[in-house]
Amino acid sequence: MRMAESDVVIVTGASGNLGAAVCAVLARRGVRVVAVGHDAATLRARLSAPPALAIGPADLADPAGCAAVAAQVLGAFGRIDGLAHTVGGFAMGPVTQGAAALLDRMRQVNVLTTLHMLGAVWPAMQAAGRGAIVAIGAQPALRAGAGLGPYAATKAAVLRLIEAAADEGKAHGIRANAVLPGIIDTPQNRAAMPDADTSRWVSPEQVAEAIGFLLSDTAGGITGALLPVTGRG
Protein backbone atom coordinates (compact mmCIF):
# COMPACT_ATOMS: atom_id res chain seq x y z
CA MET A 1 0.00 0.00 0.00
CA ARG A 2 1.66 3.21 -1.16
CA MET A 3 1.24 6.31 0.96
CA ALA A 4 3.73 9.15 1.07
CA GLU A 5 5.28 9.97 4.41
CA SER A 6 4.42 13.60 3.75
CA ASP A 7 0.71 12.78 3.53
CA VAL A 8 -1.56 14.27 6.18
CA VAL A 9 -4.68 12.24 6.99
CA ILE A 10 -7.42 13.29 9.39
CA VAL A 11 -8.99 10.46 11.39
CA THR A 12 -12.20 11.44 13.13
CA GLY A 13 -13.50 9.35 16.00
CA ALA A 14 -9.89 8.47 16.74
CA SER A 15 -10.54 7.58 20.37
CA GLY A 16 -13.00 4.85 19.35
CA ASN A 17 -12.13 1.24 18.61
CA LEU A 18 -12.17 1.63 14.83
CA GLY A 19 -10.66 5.11 14.78
CA ALA A 20 -7.74 4.03 16.95
CA ALA A 21 -7.13 1.04 14.67
CA VAL A 22 -7.12 3.32 11.61
CA CYS A 23 -4.60 5.62 13.30
CA ALA A 24 -2.35 2.62 13.99
CA VAL A 25 -2.54 1.37 10.39
CA LEU A 26 -1.67 4.78 9.01
CA ALA A 27 1.08 5.43 11.56
CA ARG A 28 2.81 2.18 10.57
CA ARG A 29 3.05 3.56 7.04
CA GLY A 30 4.64 6.79 8.22
CA VAL A 31 1.63 8.95 7.43
CA ARG A 32 1.18 12.10 9.48
CA VAL A 33 -1.99 11.27 11.40
CA VAL A 34 -4.30 13.98 12.72
CA ALA A 35 -6.41 12.33 15.41
CA VAL A 36 -9.73 14.01 16.17
CA GLY A 37 -11.72 12.92 19.20
CA HIS A 38 -13.37 13.82 22.48
CA ASP A 39 -10.25 15.40 23.95
CA ALA A 40 -6.57 15.54 23.09
CA ALA A 41 -5.37 13.91 26.32
CA THR A 42 -7.58 10.84 25.83
CA LEU A 43 -6.42 10.55 22.24
CA ARG A 44 -2.76 10.51 23.19
CA ALA A 45 -3.40 7.89 25.88
CA ARG A 46 -5.62 5.73 23.63
CA LEU A 47 -3.45 5.54 20.53
CA SER A 48 -0.61 3.06 20.15
CA ALA A 49 1.55 5.64 18.34
CA PRO A 50 1.49 9.37 19.04
CA PRO A 51 -0.35 11.29 16.32
CA ALA A 52 1.29 14.16 14.48
CA LEU A 53 -1.54 16.29 15.85
CA ALA A 54 -4.36 15.59 18.32
CA ILE A 55 -7.49 17.73 18.16
CA GLY A 56 -10.27 17.62 20.70
CA PRO A 57 -12.92 18.29 21.64
CA ALA A 58 -14.52 18.99 18.28
CA ASP A 59 -18.24 19.22 17.53
CA LEU A 60 -18.42 17.59 14.12
CA ALA A 61 -22.20 17.92 13.88
CA ASP A 62 -21.58 21.66 13.62
CA PRO A 63 -20.07 22.93 10.34
CA ALA A 64 -18.07 25.51 12.30
CA GLY A 65 -16.50 22.72 14.36
CA CYS A 66 -15.46 20.85 11.23
CA ALA A 67 -14.12 24.03 9.64
CA ALA A 68 -12.07 24.67 12.77
CA VAL A 69 -10.52 21.20 12.53
CA ALA A 70 -9.55 21.76 8.89
CA ALA A 71 -8.13 25.19 9.70
CA GLN A 72 -6.01 23.78 12.52
CA VAL A 73 -4.64 21.05 10.24
CA LEU A 74 -3.85 23.50 7.47
CA GLY A 75 -2.20 25.82 9.96
CA ALA A 76 0.03 23.00 11.20
CA PHE A 77 0.85 21.25 7.91
CA GLY A 78 -0.45 23.35 5.02
CA ARG A 79 -2.23 20.38 3.45
CA ILE A 80 -4.96 17.76 3.89
CA ASP A 81 -4.44 14.63 1.81
CA GLY A 82 -6.95 12.25 3.33
CA LEU A 83 -9.96 11.90 5.61
CA ALA A 84 -11.02 8.74 7.40
CA HIS A 85 -14.35 9.69 8.94
CA THR A 86 -15.10 7.01 11.53
CA VAL A 87 -17.46 9.09 13.70
CA GLY A 88 -20.91 7.53 13.90
CA GLY A 89 -23.55 6.15 16.18
CA PHE A 90 -25.78 3.11 16.46
CA ALA A 91 -29.15 2.67 18.14
CA MET A 92 -32.08 0.36 17.55
CA GLY A 93 -35.75 1.21 17.57
CA PRO A 94 -38.95 0.43 15.67
CA VAL A 95 -40.34 2.66 12.95
CA THR A 96 -43.69 2.79 14.76
CA GLN A 97 -42.69 4.26 18.12
CA GLY A 98 -40.31 7.11 18.88
CA ALA A 99 -38.78 6.80 15.43
CA ALA A 100 -38.65 10.52 14.71
CA ALA A 101 -36.50 11.31 17.74
CA LEU A 102 -34.20 8.36 17.05
CA LEU A 103 -33.91 9.29 13.38
CA ASP A 104 -32.96 12.84 14.29
CA ARG A 105 -30.31 11.63 16.76
CA MET A 106 -28.82 9.23 14.22
CA ARG A 107 -28.97 11.92 11.53
CA GLN A 108 -26.92 14.25 13.70
CA VAL A 109 -24.12 11.79 14.39
CA ASN A 110 -24.06 9.85 11.11
CA VAL A 111 -25.21 12.16 8.34
CA LEU A 112 -24.38 15.69 9.47
CA THR A 113 -20.88 14.87 10.69
CA THR A 114 -20.14 13.24 7.33
CA LEU A 115 -21.60 16.13 5.34
CA HIS A 116 -19.78 18.80 7.33
CA MET A 117 -16.41 17.03 7.28
CA LEU A 118 -16.69 16.61 3.51
CA GLY A 119 -17.28 20.33 3.22
CA ALA A 120 -14.41 21.16 5.57
CA VAL A 121 -11.68 19.20 3.78
CA TRP A 122 -12.88 19.70 0.21
CA PRO A 123 -11.39 23.16 -0.50
CA ALA A 124 -7.85 22.12 0.47
CA MET A 125 -8.08 18.91 -1.54
CA GLN A 126 -9.53 20.72 -4.55
CA ALA A 127 -6.76 23.31 -4.43
CA ALA A 128 -4.14 20.54 -4.32
CA GLY A 129 -5.81 18.55 -7.10
CA ARG A 130 -5.82 15.37 -5.01
CA GLY A 131 -7.40 13.83 -1.96
CA ALA A 132 -8.96 10.65 -0.63
CA ILE A 133 -12.00 10.34 1.61
CA VAL A 134 -13.36 7.23 3.30
CA ALA A 135 -16.58 7.16 5.32
CA ILE A 136 -18.24 4.38 7.31
CA GLY A 137 -21.45 2.86 6.02
CA ALA A 138 -23.10 -0.31 7.31
CA GLN A 139 -24.61 -3.46 5.88
CA PRO A 140 -28.14 -2.47 7.02
CA ALA A 141 -27.83 0.61 4.78
CA LEU A 142 -28.42 -1.80 1.88
CA ARG A 143 -31.31 -3.65 3.50
CA ALA A 144 -32.64 -2.85 6.95
CA GLY A 145 -33.96 -5.43 9.36
CA ALA A 146 -36.43 -5.06 12.21
CA GLY A 147 -35.43 -2.35 14.66
CA LEU A 148 -32.84 -0.88 12.30
CA GLY A 149 -34.98 1.53 10.26
CA PRO A 150 -33.82 4.94 11.58
CA TYR A 151 -30.19 3.83 11.89
CA ALA A 152 -30.14 2.22 8.44
CA ALA A 153 -31.80 5.24 6.86
CA THR A 154 -29.03 7.53 8.08
CA LYS A 155 -26.29 5.15 6.98
CA ALA A 156 -27.96 4.91 3.57
CA ALA A 157 -27.79 8.70 3.43
CA VAL A 158 -24.05 8.50 4.14
CA LEU A 159 -23.62 6.18 1.17
CA ARG A 160 -25.54 8.50 -1.12
CA LEU A 161 -23.38 11.43 0.00
CA ILE A 162 -20.23 9.44 -0.76
CA GLU A 163 -21.51 8.41 -4.19
CA ALA A 164 -22.28 12.04 -5.04
CA ALA A 165 -18.94 13.24 -3.65
CA ALA A 166 -17.15 10.65 -5.78
CA ASP A 167 -18.75 12.01 -8.95
CA GLU A 168 -18.21 15.63 -7.94
CA GLY A 169 -14.59 14.92 -7.04
CA LYS A 170 -13.55 13.38 -10.34
CA ALA A 171 -12.83 16.77 -11.87
CA HIS A 172 -10.60 17.69 -8.93
CA GLY A 173 -8.64 14.50 -8.28
CA ILE A 174 -10.65 13.77 -5.12
CA ARG A 175 -11.72 10.19 -4.46
CA ALA A 176 -14.54 9.24 -2.09
CA ASN A 177 -15.35 5.72 -0.96
CA ALA A 178 -17.07 3.97 1.94
CA VAL A 179 -16.60 0.73 3.82
CA LEU A 180 -19.58 -1.28 5.00
CA PRO A 181 -18.55 -3.26 8.08
CA GLY A 182 -20.43 -6.17 9.51
CA ILE A 183 -20.49 -6.56 13.29
CA ILE A 184 -17.15 -5.28 14.57
CA ASP A 185 -15.50 -7.26 17.35
CA THR A 186 -15.35 -4.66 20.11
CA PRO A 187 -15.71 -4.93 23.90
CA GLN A 188 -19.00 -3.07 23.63
CA ASN A 189 -20.46 -5.49 21.08
CA ARG A 190 -19.27 -8.50 23.06
CA ALA A 191 -21.01 -7.13 26.15
CA ALA A 192 -24.20 -6.44 24.21
CA MET A 193 -24.22 -9.90 22.54
CA PRO A 194 -22.60 -12.30 25.02
CA ASP A 195 -23.90 -15.43 23.26
CA ALA A 196 -22.84 -14.48 19.75
CA ASP A 197 -20.27 -16.37 17.69
CA THR A 198 -17.61 -13.69 17.65
CA SER A 199 -15.42 -15.73 15.30
CA ARG A 200 -17.74 -14.60 12.52
CA TRP A 201 -17.28 -10.92 13.29
CA VAL A 202 -14.78 -8.58 11.68
CA SER A 203 -11.98 -7.04 13.73
CA PRO A 204 -11.36 -3.28 13.94
CA GLU A 205 -7.94 -3.93 12.41
CA GLN A 206 -9.46 -5.65 9.36
CA VAL A 207 -11.79 -2.71 8.75
CA ALA A 208 -8.91 -0.30 9.34
CA GLU A 209 -6.75 -2.07 6.74
CA ALA A 210 -9.55 -1.70 4.19
CA ILE A 211 -9.79 2.01 4.99
CA GLY A 212 -6.03 2.37 4.70
CA PHE A 213 -6.12 0.69 1.30
CA LEU A 214 -8.83 3.02 0.00
CA LEU A 215 -6.86 6.04 1.21
CA SER A 216 -3.68 4.87 -0.49
CA ASP A 217 -2.38 5.54 -3.98
CA THR A 218 -2.72 1.81 -4.63
CA ALA A 219 -6.47 2.45 -4.77
CA GLY A 220 -5.97 5.49 -7.00
CA GLY A 221 -8.40 4.16 -9.59
CA ILE A 222 -11.19 3.49 -7.10
CA THR A 223 -13.86 6.06 -6.30
CA GLY A 224 -17.53 5.71 -5.43
CA ALA A 225 -16.99 2.18 -4.08
CA LEU A 226 -19.08 0.77 -1.23
CA LEU A 227 -16.78 -1.94 0.07
CA PRO A 228 -18.24 -4.65 2.33
CA VAL A 229 -15.92 -5.70 5.18
CA THR A 230 -17.97 -8.32 6.94
CA GLY A 231 -15.70 -11.14 8.07
CA ARG A 232 -17.72 -14.36 8.04
CA GLY A 233 -20.90 -12.64 9.23
C-alpha positions as YAML, in Angstrom:
chain: A
units: angstrom
residues:
- id: 1
  name: MET
  ca: [0.00, 0.00, 0.00]
- id: 2
  name: ARG
  ca: [1.66, 3.21, -1.16]
- id: 3
  name: MET
  ca: [1.24, 6.31, 0.96]
- id: 4
  name: ALA
  ca: [3.73, 9.15, 1.07]
- id: 5
  name: GLU
  ca: [5.28, 9.97, 4.41]
- id: 6
  name: SER
  ca: [4.42, 13.60, 3.75]
- id: 7
  name: ASP
  ca: [0.71, 12.78, 3.53]
- id: 8
  name: VAL
  ca: [-1.56, 14.27, 6.18]
- id: 9
  name: VAL
  ca: [-4.68, 12.24, 6.99]
- id: 10
  name: ILE
  ca: [-7.42, 13.29, 9.39]
- id: 11
  name: VAL
  ca: [-8.99, 10.46, 11.39]
- id: 12
  name: THR
  ca: [-12.20, 11.44, 13.13]
- id: 13
  name: GLY
  ca: [-13.50, 9.35, 16.00]
- id: 14
  name: ALA
  ca: [-9.89, 8.47, 16.74]
- id: 15
  name: SER
  ca: [-10.54, 7.58, 20.37]
- id: 16
  name: GLY
  ca: [-13.00, 4.85, 19.35]
- id: 17
  name: ASN
  ca: [-12.13, 1.24, 18.61]
- id: 18
  name: LEU
  ca: [-12.17, 1.63, 14.83]
- id: 19
  name: GLY
  ca: [-10.66, 5.11, 14.78]
- id: 20
  name: ALA
  ca: [-7.74, 4.03, 16.95]
- id: 21
  name: ALA
  ca: [-7.13, 1.04, 14.67]
- id: 22
  name: VAL
  ca: [-7.12, 3.32, 11.61]
- id: 23
  name: CYS
  ca: [-4.60, 5.62, 13.30]
- id: 24
  name: ALA
  ca: [-2.35, 2.62, 13.99]
- id: 25
  name: VAL
  ca: [-2.54, 1.37, 10.39]
- id: 26
  name: LEU
  ca: [-1.67, 4.78, 9.01]
- id: 27
  name: ALA
  ca: [1.08, 5.43, 11.56]
- id: 28
  name: ARG
  ca: [2.81, 2.18, 10.57]
- id: 29
  name: ARG
  ca: [3.05, 3.56, 7.04]
- id: 30
  name: GLY
  ca: [4.64, 6.79, 8.22]
- id: 31
  name: VAL
  ca: [1.63, 8.95, 7.43]
- id: 32
  name: ARG
  ca: [1.18, 12.10, 9.48]
- id: 33
  name: VAL
  ca: [-1.99, 11.27, 11.40]
- id: 34
  name: VAL
  ca: [-4.30, 13.98, 12.72]
- id: 35
  name: ALA
  ca: [-6.41, 12.33, 15.41]
- id: 36
  name: VAL
  ca: [-9.73, 14.01, 16.17]
- id: 37
  name: GLY
  ca: [-11.72, 12.92, 19.20]
- id: 38
  name: HIS
  ca: [-13.37, 13.82, 22.48]
- id: 39
  name: ASP
  ca: [-10.25, 15.40, 23.95]
- id: 40
  name: ALA
  ca: [-6.57, 15.54, 23.09]
- id: 41
  name: ALA
  ca: [-5.37, 13.91, 26.32]
- id: 42
  name: THR
  ca: [-7.58, 10.84, 25.83]
- id: 43
  name: LEU
  ca: [-6.42, 10.55, 22.24]
- id: 44
  name: ARG
  ca: [-2.76, 10.51, 23.19]
- id: 45
  name: ALA
  ca: [-3.40, 7.89, 25.88]
- id: 46
  name: ARG
  ca: [-5.62, 5.73, 23.63]
- id: 47
  name: LEU
  ca: [-3.45, 5.54, 20.53]
- id: 48
  name: SER
  ca: [-0.61, 3.06, 20.15]
- id: 49
  name: ALA
  ca: [1.55, 5.64, 18.34]
- id: 50
  name: PRO
  ca: [1.49, 9.37, 19.04]
- id: 51
  name: PRO
  ca: [-0.35, 11.29, 16.32]
- id: 52
  name: ALA
  ca: [1.29, 14.16, 14.48]
- id: 53
  name: LEU
  ca: [-1.54, 16.29, 15.85]
- id: 54
  name: ALA
  ca: [-4.36, 15.59, 18.32]
- id: 55
  name: ILE
  ca: [-7.49, 17.73, 18.16]
- id: 56
  name: GLY
  ca: [-10.27, 17.62, 20.70]
- id: 57
  name: PRO
  ca: [-12.92, 18.29, 21.64]
- id: 58
  name: ALA
  ca: [-14.52, 18.99, 18.28]
- id: 59
  name: ASP
  ca: [-18.24, 19.22, 17.53]
- id: 60
  name: LEU
  ca: [-18.42, 17.59, 14.12]
- id: 61
  name: ALA
  ca: [-22.20, 17.92, 13.88]
- id: 62
  name: ASP
  ca: [-21.58, 21.66, 13.62]
- id: 63
  name: PRO
  ca: [-20.07, 22.93, 10.34]
- id: 64
  name: ALA
  ca: [-18.07, 25.51, 12.30]
- id: 65
  name: GLY
  ca: [-16.50, 22.72, 14.36]
- id: 66
  name: CYS
  ca: [-15.46, 20.85, 11.23]
- id: 67
  name: ALA
  ca: [-14.12, 24.03, 9.64]
- id: 68
  name: ALA
  ca: [-12.07, 24.67, 12.77]
- id: 69
  name: VAL
  ca: [-10.52, 21.20, 12.53]
- id: 70
  name: ALA
  ca: [-9.55, 21.76, 8.89]
- id: 71
  name: ALA
  ca: [-8.13, 25.19, 9.70]
- id: 72
  name: GLN
  ca: [-6.01, 23.78, 12.52]
- id: 73
  name: VAL
  ca: [-4.64, 21.05, 10.24]
- id: 74
  name: LEU
  ca: [-3.85, 23.50, 7.47]
- id: 75
  name: GLY
  ca: [-2.20, 25.82, 9.96]
- id: 76
  name: ALA
  ca: [0.03, 23.00, 11.20]
- id: 77
  name: PHE
  ca: [0.85, 21.25, 7.91]
- id: 78
  name: GLY
  ca: [-0.45, 23.35, 5.02]
- id: 79
  name: ARG
  ca: [-2.23, 20.38, 3.45]
- id: 80
  name: ILE
  ca: [-4.96, 17.76, 3.89]
- id: 81
  name: ASP
  ca: [-4.44, 14.63, 1.81]
- id: 82
  name: GLY
  ca: [-6.95, 12.25, 3.33]
- id: 83
  name: LEU
  ca: [-9.96, 11.90, 5.61]
- id: 84
  name: ALA
  ca: [-11.02, 8.74, 7.40]
- id: 85
  name: HIS
  ca: [-14.35, 9.69, 8.94]
- id: 86
  name: THR
  ca: [-15.10, 7.01, 11.53]
- id: 87
  name: VAL
  ca: [-17.46, 9.09, 13.70]
- id: 88
  name: GLY
  ca: [-20.91, 7.53, 13.90]
- id: 89
  name: GLY
  ca: [-23.55, 6.15, 16.18]
- id: 90
  name: PHE
  ca: [-25.78, 3.11, 16.46]
- id: 91
  name: ALA
  ca: [-29.15, 2.67, 18.14]
- id: 92
  name: MET
  ca: [-32.08, 0.36, 17.55]
- id: 93
  name: GLY
  ca: [-35.75, 1.21, 17.57]
- id: 94
  name: PRO
  ca: [-38.95, 0.43, 15.67]
- id: 95
  name: VAL
  ca: [-40.34, 2.66, 12.95]
- id: 96
  name: THR
  ca: [-43.69, 2.79, 14.76]
- id: 97
  name: GLN
  ca: [-42.69, 4.26, 18.12]
- id: 98
  name: GLY
  ca: [-40.31, 7.11, 18.88]
- id: 99
  name: ALA
  ca: [-38.78, 6.80, 15.43]
- id: 100
  name: ALA
  ca: [-38.65, 10.52, 14.71]
- id: 101
  name: ALA
  ca: [-36.50, 11.31, 17.74]
- id: 102
  name: LEU
  ca: [-34.20, 8.36, 17.05]
- id: 103
  name: LEU
  ca: [-33.91, 9.29, 13.38]
- id: 104
  name: ASP
  ca: [-32.96, 12.84, 14.29]
- id: 105
  name: ARG
  ca: [-30.31, 11.63, 16.76]
- id: 106
  name: MET
  ca: [-28.82, 9.23, 14.22]
- id: 107
  name: ARG
  ca: [-28.97, 11.92, 11.53]
- id: 108
  name: GLN
  ca: [-26.92, 14.25, 13.70]
- id: 109
  name: VAL
  ca: [-24.12, 11.79, 14.39]
- id: 110
  name: ASN
  ca: [-24.06, 9.85, 11.11]
- id: 111
  name: VAL
  ca: [-25.21, 12.16, 8.34]
- id: 112
  name: LEU
  ca: [-24.38, 15.69, 9.47]
- id: 113
  name: THR
  ca: [-20.88, 14.87, 10.69]
- id: 114
  name: THR
  ca: [-20.14, 13.24, 7.33]
- id: 115
  name: LEU
  ca: [-21.60, 16.13, 5.34]
- id: 116
  name: HIS
  ca: [-19.78, 18.80, 7.33]
- id: 117
  name: MET
  ca: [-16.41, 17.03, 7.28]
- id: 118
  name: LEU
  ca: [-16.69, 16.61, 3.51]
- id: 119
  name: GLY
  ca: [-17.28, 20.33, 3.22]
- id: 120
  name: ALA
  ca: [-14.41, 21.16, 5.57]
- id: 121
  name: VAL
  ca: [-11.68, 19.20, 3.78]
- id: 122
  name: TRP
  ca: [-12.88, 19.70, 0.21]
- id: 123
  name: PRO
  ca: [-11.39, 23.16, -0.50]
- id: 124
  name: ALA
  ca: [-7.85, 22.12, 0.47]
- id: 125
  name: MET
  ca: [-8.08, 18.91, -1.54]
- id: 126
  name: GLN
  ca: [-9.53, 20.72, -4.55]
- id: 127
  name: ALA
  ca: [-6.76, 23.31, -4.43]
- id: 128
  name: ALA
  ca: [-4.14, 20.54, -4.32]
- id: 129
  name: GLY
  ca: [-5.81, 18.55, -7.10]
- id: 130
  name: ARG
  ca: [-5.82, 15.37, -5.01]
- id: 131
  name: GLY
  ca: [-7.40, 13.83, -1.96]
- id: 132
  name: ALA
  ca: [-8.96, 10.65, -0.63]
- id: 133
  name: ILE
  ca: [-12.00, 10.34, 1.61]
- id: 134
  name: VAL
  ca: [-13.36, 7.23, 3.30]
- id: 135
  name: ALA
  ca: [-16.58, 7.16, 5.32]
- id: 136
  name: ILE
  ca: [-18.24, 4.38, 7.31]
- id: 137
  name: GLY
  ca: [-21.45, 2.86, 6.02]
- id: 138
  name: ALA
  ca: [-23.10, -0.31, 7.31]
- id: 139
  name: GLN
  ca: [-24.61, -3.46, 5.88]
- id: 140
  name: PRO
  ca: [-28.14, -2.47, 7.02]
- id: 141
  name: ALA
  ca: [-27.83, 0.61, 4.78]
- id: 142
  name: LEU
  ca: [-28.42, -1.80, 1.88]
- id: 143
  name: ARG
  ca: [-31.31, -3.65, 3.50]
- id: 144
  name: ALA
  ca: [-32.64, -2.85, 6.95]
- id: 145
  name: GLY
  ca: [-33.96, -5.43, 9.36]
- id: 146
  name: ALA
  ca: [-36.43, -5.06, 12.21]
- id: 147
  name: GLY
  ca: [-35.43, -2.35, 14.66]
- id: 148
  name: LEU
  ca: [-32.84, -0.88, 12.30]
- id: 149
  name: GLY
  ca: [-34.98, 1.53, 10.26]
- id: 150
  name: PRO
  ca: [-33.82, 4.94, 11.58]
- id: 151
  name: TYR
  ca: [-30.19, 3.83, 11.89]
- id: 152
  name: ALA
  ca: [-30.14, 2.22, 8.44]
- id: 153
  name: ALA
  ca: [-31.80, 5.24, 6.86]
- id: 154
  name: THR
  ca: [-29.03, 7.53, 8.08]
- id: 155
  name: LYS
  ca: [-26.29, 5.15, 6.98]
- id: 156
  name: ALA
  ca: [-27.96, 4.91, 3.57]
- id: 157
  name: ALA
  ca: [-27.79, 8.70, 3.43]
- id: 158
  name: VAL
  ca: [-24.05, 8.50, 4.14]
- id: 159
  name: LEU
  ca: [-23.62, 6.18, 1.17]
- id: 160
  name: ARG
  ca: [-25.54, 8.50, -1.12]
- id: 161
  name: LEU
  ca: [-23.38, 11.43, 0.00]
- id: 162
  name: ILE
  ca: [-20.23, 9.44, -0.76]
- id: 163
  name: GLU
  ca: [-21.51, 8.41, -4.19]
- id: 164
  name: ALA
  ca: [-22.28, 12.04, -5.04]
- id: 165
  name: ALA
  ca: [-18.94, 13.24, -3.65]
- id: 166
  name: ALA
  ca: [-17.15, 10.65, -5.78]
- id: 167
  name: ASP
  ca: [-18.75, 12.01, -8.95]
- id: 168
  name: GLU
  ca: [-18.21, 15.63, -7.94]
- id: 169
  name: GLY
  ca: [-14.59, 14.92, -7.04]
- id: 170
  name: LYS
  ca: [-13.55, 13.38, -10.34]
- id: 171
  name: ALA
  ca: [-12.83, 16.77, -11.87]
- id: 172
  name: HIS
  ca: [-10.60, 17.69, -8.93]
- id: 173
  name: GLY
  ca: [-8.64, 14.50, -8.28]
- id: 174
  name: ILE
  ca: [-10.65, 13.77, -5.12]
- id: 175
  name: ARG
  ca: [-11.72, 10.19, -4.46]
- id: 176
  name: ALA
  ca: [-14.54, 9.24, -2.09]
- id: 177
  name: ASN
  ca: [-15.35, 5.72, -0.96]
- id: 178
  name: ALA
  ca: [-17.07, 3.97, 1.94]
- id: 179
  name: VAL
  ca: [-16.60, 0.73, 3.82]
- id: 180
  name: LEU
  ca: [-19.58, -1.28, 5.00]
- id: 181
  name: PRO
  ca: [-18.55, -3.26, 8.08]
- id: 182
  name: GLY
  ca: [-20.43, -6.17, 9.51]
- id: 183
  name: ILE
  ca: [-20.49, -6.56, 13.29]
- id: 184
  name: ILE
  ca: [-17.15, -5.28, 14.57]
- id: 185
  name: ASP
  ca: [-15.50, -7.26, 17.35]
- id: 186
  name: THR
  ca: [-15.35, -4.66, 20.11]
- id: 187
  name: PRO
  ca: [-15.71, -4.93, 23.90]
- id: 188
  name: GLN
  ca: [-19.00, -3.07, 23.63]
- id: 189
  name: ASN
  ca: [-20.46, -5.49, 21.08]
- id: 190
  name: ARG
  ca: [-19.27, -8.50, 23.06]
- id: 191
  name: ALA
  ca: [-21.01, -7.13, 26.15]
- id: 192
  name: ALA
  ca: [-24.20, -6.44, 24.21]
- id: 193
  name: MET
  ca: [-24.22, -9.90, 22.54]
- id: 194
  name: PRO
  ca: [-22.60, -12.30, 25.02]
- id: 195
  name: ASP
  ca: [-23.90, -15.43, 23.26]
- id: 196
  name: ALA
  ca: [-22.84, -14.48, 19.75]
- id: 197
  name: ASP
  ca: [-20.27, -16.37, 17.69]
- id: 198
  name: THR
  ca: [-17.61, -13.69, 17.65]
- id: 199
  name: SER
  ca: [-15.42, -15.73, 15.30]
- id: 200
  name: ARG
  ca: [-17.74, -14.60, 12.52]
- id: 201
  name: TRP
  ca: [-17.28, -10.92, 13.29]
- id: 202
  name: VAL
  ca: [-14.78, -8.58, 11.68]
- id: 203
  name: SER
  ca: [-11.98, -7.04, 13.73]
- id: 204
  name: PRO
  ca: [-11.36, -3.28, 13.94]
- id: 205
  name: GLU
  ca: [-7.94, -3.93, 12.41]
- id: 206
  name: GLN
  ca: [-9.46, -5.65, 9.36]
- id: 207
  name: VAL
  ca: [-11.79, -2.71, 8.75]
- id: 208
  name: ALA
  ca: [-8.91, -0.30, 9.34]
- id: 209
  name: GLU
  ca: [-6.75, -2.07, 6.74]
- id: 210
  name: ALA
  ca: [-9.55, -1.70, 4.19]
- id: 211
  name: ILE
  ca: [-9.79, 2.01, 4.99]
- id: 212
  name: GLY
  ca: [-6.03, 2.37, 4.70]
- id: 213
  name: PHE
  ca: [-6.12, 0.69, 1.30]
- id: 214
  name: LEU
  ca: [-8.83, 3.02, 0.00]
- id: 215
  name: LEU
  ca: [-6.86, 6.04, 1.21]
- id: 216
  name: SER
  ca: [-3.68, 4.87, -0.49]
- id: 217
  name: ASP
  ca: [-2.38, 5.54, -3.98]
- id: 218
  name: THR
  ca: [-2.72, 1.81, -4.63]
- id: 219
  name: ALA
  ca: [-6.47, 2.45, -4.77]
- id: 220
  name: GLY
  ca: [-5.97, 5.49, -7.00]
- id: 221
  name: GLY
  ca: [-8.40, 4.16, -9.59]
- id: 222
  name: ILE
  ca: [-11.19, 3.49, -7.10]
- id: 223
  name: THR
  ca: [-13.86, 6.06, -6.30]
- id: 224
  name: GLY
  ca: [-17.53, 5.71, -5.43]
- id: 225
  name: ALA
  ca: [-16.99, 2.18, -4.08]
- id: 226
  name: LEU
  ca: [-19.08, 0.77, -1.23]
- id: 227
  name: LEU
  ca: [-16.78, -1.94, 0.07]
- id: 228
  name: PRO
  ca: [-18.24, -4.65, 2.33]
- id: 229
  name: VAL
  ca: [-15.92, -5.70, 5.18]
- id: 230
  name: THR
  ca: [-17.97, -8.32, 6.94]
- id: 231
  name: GLY
  ca: [-15.70, -11.14, 8.07]
- id: 232
  name: ARG
  ca: [-17.72, -14.36, 8.04]
- id: 233
  name: GLY
  ca: [-20.90, -12.64, 9.23]
...
